[in-house]
């Protein structure tokens, strides 16, 4: 009954590496989101996408990029990982429009050393 | 500026106690979500509300749109309810969500 799947639960990467976090949803949702969760700061939006090849910056896009080549898949890319990107990353999806239920992935805990 | 404020930030209760977590928001919304996150786990959606009240088992969620306030109640709390509870709102404009910083609940046997 899995609806939003993130490719990894835990990742450890070295500073400067290029990191890909993958998210796949099976509900044919238009909207997909990437959030970062840090203690005391809650969930903050990095990027979202409302259609294939469409993307919008969220509140903290610096140091990140995204790719949405297919409707079901939304990738978050760290071009050159840094230690301040150590965090929990959460993907979510929802139908386009207002008030629709959101579904969340299990999260990827990324540690950059 | 936080669009969504939750209280309390931390809560410890004895097993069996009635628990209330509050959420206030400052933006126009189309819906409000209550989410649960267990330690080391992902996020699960408990409720989506646009008006009134919903109940699932021992969990009850209410919303007052005029006062821009929602509450999550847990009756007869149990140690397995220990988790972080997050309030999130779907803004009227755009397709974004705003999140509270969460309430960390610990239920002691």
PDB file of C-alpha atoms in Angstrom, chain A residues 25-104:
ATOM      1  CA  UNK A  25       4.581   8.269  -6.355  1.00  0.00           C
ATOM      2  CA  UNK A  26       1.986   5.898  -7.756  1.00  0.00           C
ATOM      3  CA  UNK A  27      -1.124   8.076  -7.421  1.00  0.00           C
ATOM      4  CA  UNK A  28      -0.839  10.096 -10.650  1.00  0.00           C
ATOM      5  CA  UNK A  29      -0.475  13.316  -8.641  1.00  0.00           C
ATOM      6  CA  UNK A  30       0.476  16.529 -10.375  1.00  0.00           C
ATOM      7  CA  UNK A  31       2.147  18.167  -7.371  1.00  0.00           C
ATOM      8  CA  UNK A  32       5.345  16.883  -5.867  1.00  0.00           C
ATOM      9  CA  UNK A  33       7.420  18.509  -3.156  1.00  0.00           C
ATOM     10  CA  UNK A  34      10.812  18.220  -1.506  1.00  0.00           C
ATOM     11  CA  UNK A  35      11.165  19.335   2.100  1.00  0.00           C
ATOM     12  CA  UNK A  36      13.991  19.416   4.533  1.00  0.00           C
ATOM     13  CA  UNK A  37      13.378  18.807   8.233  1.00  0.00           C
ATOM     14  CA  UNK A  38      15.728  20.121  10.917  1.00  0.00           C
ATOM     15  CA  UNK A  39      15.311  20.227  14.710  1.00  0.00           C
ATOM     16  CA  UNK A  40      13.599  23.404  15.840  1.00  0.00           C
ATOM     17  CA  UNK A  41      12.966  24.551  12.281  1.00  0.00           C
ATOM     18  CA  UNK A  42      10.326  22.074  11.187  1.00  0.00           C
ATOM     19  CA  UNK A  43       9.722  21.261   7.545  1.00  0.00           C
ATOM     20  CA  UNK A  44      10.963  23.763   4.998  1.00  0.00           C
ATOM     21  CA  UNK A  45      10.160  23.659   1.304  1.00  0.00           C
ATOM     22  CA  UNK A  46      13.122  23.284  -1.023  1.00  0.00           C
ATOM     23  CA  UNK A  47      11.404  22.911  -4.402  1.00  0.00           C
ATOM     24  CA  UNK A  48       8.067  21.828  -5.762  1.00  0.00           C
ATOM     25  CA  UNK A  49       6.762  20.797  -9.136  1.00  0.00           C
ATOM     26  CA  UNK A  50       3.215  21.012 -10.459  1.00  0.00           C
ATOM     27  CA  UNK A  51       3.814  19.247 -13.764  1.00  0.00           C
ATOM     28  CA  UNK A  52       6.421  17.366 -15.740  1.00  0.00           C
ATOM     29  CA  UNK A  53       9.461  19.554 -16.405  1.00  0.00           C
ATOM     30  CA  UNK A  54       7.950  22.356 -14.287  1.00  0.00           C
ATOM     31  CA  UNK A  55       9.558  23.450 -11.044  1.00  0.00           C
ATOM     32  CA  UNK A  56       9.288  26.273  -8.566  1.00  0.00           C
ATOM     33  CA  UNK A  57      11.729  27.333  -5.892  1.00  0.00           C
ATOM     34  CA  UNK A  58      10.624  27.021  -2.332  1.00  0.00           C
ATOM     35  CA  UNK A  59      11.967  28.767   0.731  1.00  0.00           C
ATOM     36  CA  UNK A  60      15.475  27.284   0.742  1.00  0.00           C
ATOM     37  CA  UNK A  61      16.519  26.283  -2.797  1.00  0.00           C
ATOM     38  CA  UNK A  62      20.172  27.304  -2.500  1.00  0.00           C
ATOM     39  CA  UNK A  63      22.524  24.397  -3.047  1.00  0.00           C
ATOM     40  CA  UNK A  64      19.800  22.196  -4.545  1.00  0.00           C
ATOM     41  CA  UNK A  65      18.297  21.491  -7.939  1.00  0.00           C
ATOM     42  CA  UNK A  66      15.461  19.218  -9.042  1.00  0.00           C
ATOM     43  CA  UNK A  67      14.395  17.182 -12.015  1.00  0.00           C
ATOM     44  CA  UNK A  68      10.961  15.991 -13.073  1.00  0.00           C
ATOM     45  CA  UNK A  69      11.169  14.142 -16.371  1.00  0.00           C
ATOM     46  CA  UNK A  70       8.210  11.863 -15.646  1.00  0.00           C
ATOM     47  CA  UNK A  71       5.048  12.596 -13.718  1.00  0.00           C
ATOM     48  CA  UNK A  72       5.660   9.928 -11.102  1.00  0.00           C
ATOM     49  CA  UNK A  73       9.281  10.791 -10.308  1.00  0.00           C
ATOM     50  CA  UNK A  74      10.767  13.879  -8.664  1.00  0.00           C
ATOM     51  CA  UNK A  75      14.489  13.980  -7.982  1.00  0.00           C
ATOM     52  CA  UNK A  76      16.375  16.252  -5.624  1.00  0.00           C
ATOM     53  CA  UNK A  77      20.002  16.909  -6.543  1.00  0.00           C
ATOM     54  CA  UNK A  78      22.774  18.214  -4.344  1.00  0.00           C
ATOM     55  CA  UNK A  79      25.362  19.328  -6.903  1.00  0.00           C
ATOM     56  CA  UNK A  80      28.190  19.482  -4.366  1.00  0.00           C
ATOM     57  CA  UNK A  81      27.161  18.209  -0.952  1.00  0.00           C
ATOM     58  CA  UNK A  82      28.158  20.188   2.112  1.00  0.00           C
ATOM     59  CA  UNK A  83      27.979  19.372   5.813  1.00  0.00           C
ATOM     60  CA  UNK A  84      25.181  21.922   6.346  1.00  0.00           C
ATOM     61  CA  UNK A  85      23.016  19.797   4.076  1.00  0.00           C
ATOM     62  CA  UNK A  86      23.016  17.007   6.643  1.00  0.00           C
ATOM     63  CA  UNK A  87      19.308  16.644   7.357  1.00  0.00           C
ATOM     64  CA  UNK A  88      16.139  14.600   6.974  1.00  0.00           C
ATOM     65  CA  UNK A  89      14.664  15.021   3.481  1.00  0.00           C
ATOM     66  CA  UNK A  90      11.000  14.360   2.852  1.00  0.00           C
ATOM     67  CA  UNK A  91       9.151  14.023  -0.399  1.00  0.00           C
ATOM     68  CA  UNK A  92       5.413  14.582  -0.720  1.00  0.00           C
ATOM     69  CA  UNK A  93       2.793  14.512  -3.438  1.00  0.00           C
ATOM     70  CA  UNK A  94      -0.750  15.784  -3.824  1.00  0.00           C
ATOM     71  CA  UNK A  95      -3.357  16.408  -6.477  1.00  0.00           C
ATOM     72  CA  UNK A  96      -3.315  19.793  -8.156  1.00  0.00           C
ATOM     73  CA  UNK A  97      -5.723  22.246  -6.605  1.00  0.00           C
ATOM     74  CA  UNK A  98      -6.808  23.205  -3.167  1.00  0.00           C
ATOM     75  CA  UNK A  99      -7.334  21.184  -0.074  1.00  0.00           C
ATOM     76  CA  UNK A 100      -6.174  17.859  -1.384  1.00  0.00           C
ATOM     77  CA  UNK A 101      -4.670  15.286   0.895  1.00  0.00           C
ATOM     78  CA  UNK A 102      -0.912  15.066   0.817  1.00  0.00           C
ATOM     79  CA  UNK A 103       1.041  11.846   1.029  1.00  0.00           C
ATOM     80  CA  UNK A 104       4.546  11.707   2.394  1.00  0.00           C
TER      81      UNK A 104
END
